[in-house]
Amino acid sequence: QVQLVESGGGLVQAGGSLRLSCAASGWTPGYFRMGWYRQAPGKEREFVAGFDWSGGNTYIADSVKGRFTISRSNAPKSVFLQMSSLRPEDTAVYHCAADMGGSSWKPSGMDYWGKGTLVTVST
């Protein structure tokens, strides 16, 4: 059973930066990918960024491209979301997710979820 623990959320002014971290435990060697999603109040959960260890590829949503970057470490298996030039519309609960067998970055394509960390961007 994969467990994901996020950290790094908080309150930041517009234009500021935050770095989110997510560490995975309980994963088994093999195909593995992790990603970041966010859900703003009254909106659906959406993909933000992802990384797959098989191909070494990163994926970034158009809405955050140029402002957010994803990086990872292998031991422990973790992903980090560096968020810059934050805007009030980036305010959301950010969730880390992981999957060991699929290819879709839609929320329904991920098997494991962290509890989330709140990011609030003030004007």
PDB file of C-alpha atoms in Angstrom:
ATOM      1  CA  GLN A   1       0.000   0.000   0.000  1.00  0.00           C
ATOM      2  CA  VAL A   2       1.519   3.276  -1.130  1.00  0.00           C
ATOM      3  CA  GLN A   3       1.329   6.123   1.348  1.00  0.00           C
ATOM      4  CA  LEU A   4       1.921   9.734   0.390  1.00  0.00           C
ATOM      5  CA  VAL A   5       2.708  12.584   2.733  1.00  0.00           C
ATOM      6  CA  GLU A   6       2.647  16.174   1.500  1.00  0.00           C
ATOM      7  CA  SER A   7       4.152  19.235   3.119  1.00  0.00           C
ATOM      8  CA  GLY A   8       4.957  22.823   2.299  1.00  0.00           C
ATOM      9  CA  GLY A   9       1.623  24.553   1.861  1.00  0.00           C
ATOM     10  CA  GLY A  10       0.772  27.873   3.431  1.00  0.00           C
ATOM     11  CA  LEU A  11      -0.183  31.480   2.888  1.00  0.00           C
ATOM     12  CA  VAL A  12       1.759  33.563   0.388  1.00  0.00           C
ATOM     13  CA  GLN A  13       1.250  36.896  -1.309  1.00  0.00           C
ATOM     14  CA  ALA A  14       0.602  37.107  -5.027  1.00  0.00           C
ATOM     15  CA  GLY A  15       3.883  36.964  -6.897  1.00  0.00           C
ATOM     16  CA  GLY A  16       5.511  34.878  -4.207  1.00  0.00           C
ATOM     17  CA  SER A  17       6.829  31.325  -4.213  1.00  0.00           C
ATOM     18  CA  LEU A  18       6.235  28.076  -2.373  1.00  0.00           C
ATOM     19  CA  ARG A  19       7.720  24.608  -2.585  1.00  0.00           C
ATOM     20  CA  LEU A  20       5.616  21.539  -1.942  1.00  0.00           C
ATOM     21  CA  SER A  21       7.065  18.148  -1.098  1.00  0.00           C
ATOM     22  CA  CYS A  22       5.590  14.681  -1.281  1.00  0.00           C
ATOM     23  CA  ALA A  23       7.269  11.544  -0.028  1.00  0.00           C
ATOM     24  CA  ALA A  24       6.081   8.074  -0.959  1.00  0.00           C
ATOM     25  CA  SER A  25       6.403   4.911   1.069  1.00  0.00           C
ATOM     26  CA  GLY A  26       5.223   1.371   0.507  1.00  0.00           C
ATOM     27  CA  TRP A  27       5.875   1.371  -3.231  1.00  0.00           C
ATOM     28  CA  THR A  28       7.273  -1.679  -5.015  1.00  0.00           C
ATOM     29  CA  PRO A  29      10.003  -1.576  -7.663  1.00  0.00           C
ATOM     30  CA  GLY A  30       8.668  -1.196 -11.143  1.00  0.00           C
ATOM     31  CA  TYR A  31       6.614   1.290 -13.079  1.00  0.00           C
ATOM     32  CA  PHE A  32       5.857   4.246 -10.860  1.00  0.00           C
ATOM     33  CA  ARG A  33       4.690   7.775 -11.379  1.00  0.00           C
ATOM     34  CA  MET A  34       3.747  10.609  -9.079  1.00  0.00           C
ATOM     35  CA  GLY A  35       1.952  13.823  -9.679  1.00  0.00           C
ATOM     36  CA  TRP A  36       0.469  16.955  -8.193  1.00  0.00           C
ATOM     37  CA  TYR A  37      -3.180  17.898  -8.436  1.00  0.00           C
ATOM     38  CA  ARG A  38      -5.167  20.741  -7.022  1.00  0.00           C
ATOM     39  CA  GLN A  39      -8.752  21.398  -6.124  1.00  0.00           C
ATOM     40  CA  ALA A  40     -10.089  24.869  -5.576  1.00  0.00           C
ATOM     41  CA  PRO A  41     -13.378  25.449  -3.727  1.00  0.00           C
ATOM     42  CA  GLY A  42     -16.307  24.585  -5.956  1.00  0.00           C
ATOM     43  CA  LYS A  43     -14.105  23.245  -8.733  1.00  0.00           C
ATOM     44  CA  GLU A  44     -13.054  19.827  -9.924  1.00  0.00           C
ATOM     45  CA  ARG A  45      -9.686  18.386  -9.096  1.00  0.00           C
ATOM     46  CA  GLU A  46      -7.190  19.119 -11.860  1.00  0.00           C
ATOM     47  CA  PHE A  47      -3.777  17.891 -12.888  1.00  0.00           C
ATOM     48  CA  VAL A  48      -0.872  20.256 -12.230  1.00  0.00           C
ATOM     49  CA  ALA A  49       2.372  18.368 -12.836  1.00  0.00           C
ATOM     50  CA  GLY A  50       3.714  14.833 -12.922  1.00  0.00           C
ATOM     51  CA  PHE A  51       6.792  12.697 -13.271  1.00  0.00           C
ATOM     52  CA  ASP A  52       7.153   9.087 -14.347  1.00  0.00           C
ATOM     53  CA  TRP A  53      10.192   7.123 -13.317  1.00  0.00           C
ATOM     54  CA  SER A  54      10.008   4.707 -16.251  1.00  0.00           C
ATOM     55  CA  GLY A  55      10.633   7.233 -18.979  1.00  0.00           C
ATOM     56  CA  GLY A  56      12.060  10.010 -16.847  1.00  0.00           C
ATOM     57  CA  ASN A  57       9.493  12.393 -18.286  1.00  0.00           C
ATOM     58  CA  THR A  58       7.905  15.422 -16.678  1.00  0.00           C
ATOM     59  CA  TYR A  59       4.458  16.763 -17.460  1.00  0.00           C
ATOM     60  CA  ILE A  60       3.160  20.254 -16.690  1.00  0.00           C
ATOM     61  CA  ALA A  61      -0.352  21.616 -17.121  1.00  0.00           C
ATOM     62  CA  ASP A  62      -0.639  24.558 -19.496  1.00  0.00           C
ATOM     63  CA  SER A  63      -2.214  26.665 -16.745  1.00  0.00           C
ATOM     64  CA  VAL A  64       1.011  26.618 -14.719  1.00  0.00           C
ATOM     65  CA  LYS A  65       3.654  26.170 -17.386  1.00  0.00           C
ATOM     66  CA  GLY A  66       6.474  28.645 -16.974  1.00  0.00           C
ATOM     67  CA  ARG A  67       5.609  29.223 -13.310  1.00  0.00           C
ATOM     68  CA  PHE A  68       5.651  25.755 -11.735  1.00  0.00           C
ATOM     69  CA  THR A  69       8.290  23.073 -12.034  1.00  0.00           C
ATOM     70  CA  ILE A  70       8.348  19.500 -10.790  1.00  0.00           C
ATOM     71  CA  SER A  71      11.429  17.674  -9.615  1.00  0.00           C
ATOM     72  CA  ARG A  72      12.054  14.420  -7.837  1.00  0.00           C
ATOM     73  CA  SER A  73      14.401  12.407  -5.698  1.00  0.00           C
ATOM     74  CA  ASN A  74      14.849   8.665  -5.666  1.00  0.00           C
ATOM     75  CA  ALA A  75      15.609   7.958  -2.049  1.00  0.00           C
ATOM     76  CA  PRO A  76      13.142   8.369  -0.587  1.00  0.00           C
ATOM     77  CA  LYS A  77      10.973   8.473  -3.687  1.00  0.00           C
ATOM     78  CA  SER A  78       9.624  11.999  -3.650  1.00  0.00           C
ATOM     79  CA  VAL A  79       8.355  14.735  -5.892  1.00  0.00           C
ATOM     80  CA  PHE A  80       8.600  18.460  -5.329  1.00  0.00           C
ATOM     81  CA  LEU A  81       6.517  21.227  -6.809  1.00  0.00           C
ATOM     82  CA  GLN A  82       8.257  24.571  -7.023  1.00  0.00           C
ATOM     83  CA  MET A  83       5.624  27.253  -7.498  1.00  0.00           C
ATOM     84  CA  SER A  84       6.614  30.767  -8.506  1.00  0.00           C
ATOM     85  CA  SER A  85       4.761  33.907  -9.560  1.00  0.00           C
ATOM     86  CA  LEU A  86       1.780  32.658  -7.624  1.00  0.00           C
ATOM     87  CA  ARG A  87      -1.628  34.099  -8.377  1.00  0.00           C
ATOM     88  CA  PRO A  88      -4.809  34.199  -6.295  1.00  0.00           C
ATOM     89  CA  GLU A  89      -6.329  31.679  -8.720  1.00  0.00           C
ATOM     90  CA  ASP A  90      -3.653  29.180  -7.653  1.00  0.00           C
ATOM     91  CA  THR A  91      -5.354  28.990  -4.269  1.00  0.00           C
ATOM     92  CA  ALA A  92      -6.379  25.373  -3.732  1.00  0.00           C
ATOM     93  CA  VAL A  93      -5.720  22.214  -1.802  1.00  0.00           C
ATOM     94  CA  TYR A  94      -2.783  20.538  -3.506  1.00  0.00           C
ATOM     95  CA  HIS A  95      -2.753  16.759  -3.493  1.00  0.00           C
ATOM     96  CA  CYS A  96       0.036  14.370  -4.285  1.00  0.00           C
ATOM     97  CA  ALA A  97      -0.937  11.216  -6.150  1.00  0.00           C
ATOM     98  CA  ALA A  98       0.789   8.054  -7.312  1.00  0.00           C
ATOM     99  CA  ASP A  99       0.091   5.207  -9.672  1.00  0.00           C
ATOM    100  CA  MET A 100       1.847   1.988 -10.550  1.00  0.00           C
ATOM    101  CA  GLY A 101       0.175   0.854 -13.724  1.00  0.00           C
ATOM    102  CA  GLY A 102      -1.548   3.487 -15.799  1.00  0.00           C
ATOM    103  CA  SER A 103      -0.721   6.289 -18.177  1.00  0.00           C
ATOM    104  CA  SER A 104      -3.503   8.815 -17.834  1.00  0.00           C
ATOM    105  CA  TRP A 105      -2.847  11.908 -15.765  1.00  0.00           C
ATOM    106  CA  LYS A 106      -6.528  12.431 -15.183  1.00  0.00           C
ATOM    107  CA  PRO A 107      -7.372  12.242 -11.461  1.00  0.00           C
ATOM    108  CA  SER A 108      -9.279   9.015 -12.122  1.00  0.00           C
ATOM    109  CA  GLY A 109      -6.065   7.480 -13.437  1.00  0.00           C
ATOM    110  CA  MET A 110      -4.240   7.689 -10.126  1.00  0.00           C
ATOM    111  CA  ASP A 111      -4.557   5.005  -7.481  1.00  0.00           C
ATOM    112  CA  TYR A 112      -3.093   6.603  -4.365  1.00  0.00           C
ATOM    113  CA  TRP A 113      -3.661  10.021  -2.859  1.00  0.00           C
ATOM    114  CA  GLY A 114      -2.245  12.112  -0.093  1.00  0.00           C
ATOM    115  CA  LYS A 115      -4.447  14.122   2.234  1.00  0.00           C
ATOM    116  CA  GLY A 116      -3.463  17.396   0.604  1.00  0.00           C
ATOM    117  CA  THR A 117      -1.902  20.651   1.681  1.00  0.00           C
ATOM    118  CA  LEU A 118      -3.602  24.032   1.444  1.00  0.00           C
ATOM    119  CA  VAL A 119      -2.027  26.809  -0.589  1.00  0.00           C
ATOM    120  CA  THR A 120      -3.561  30.248  -0.190  1.00  0.00           C
ATOM    121  CA  VAL A 121      -2.418  33.129  -2.376  1.00  0.00           C
ATOM    122  CA  SER A 122      -3.497  36.550  -1.172  1.00  0.00           C
ATOM    123  CA  THR A 123      -3.786  39.709  -3.243  1.00  0.00           C
TER     124      THR A 123
END
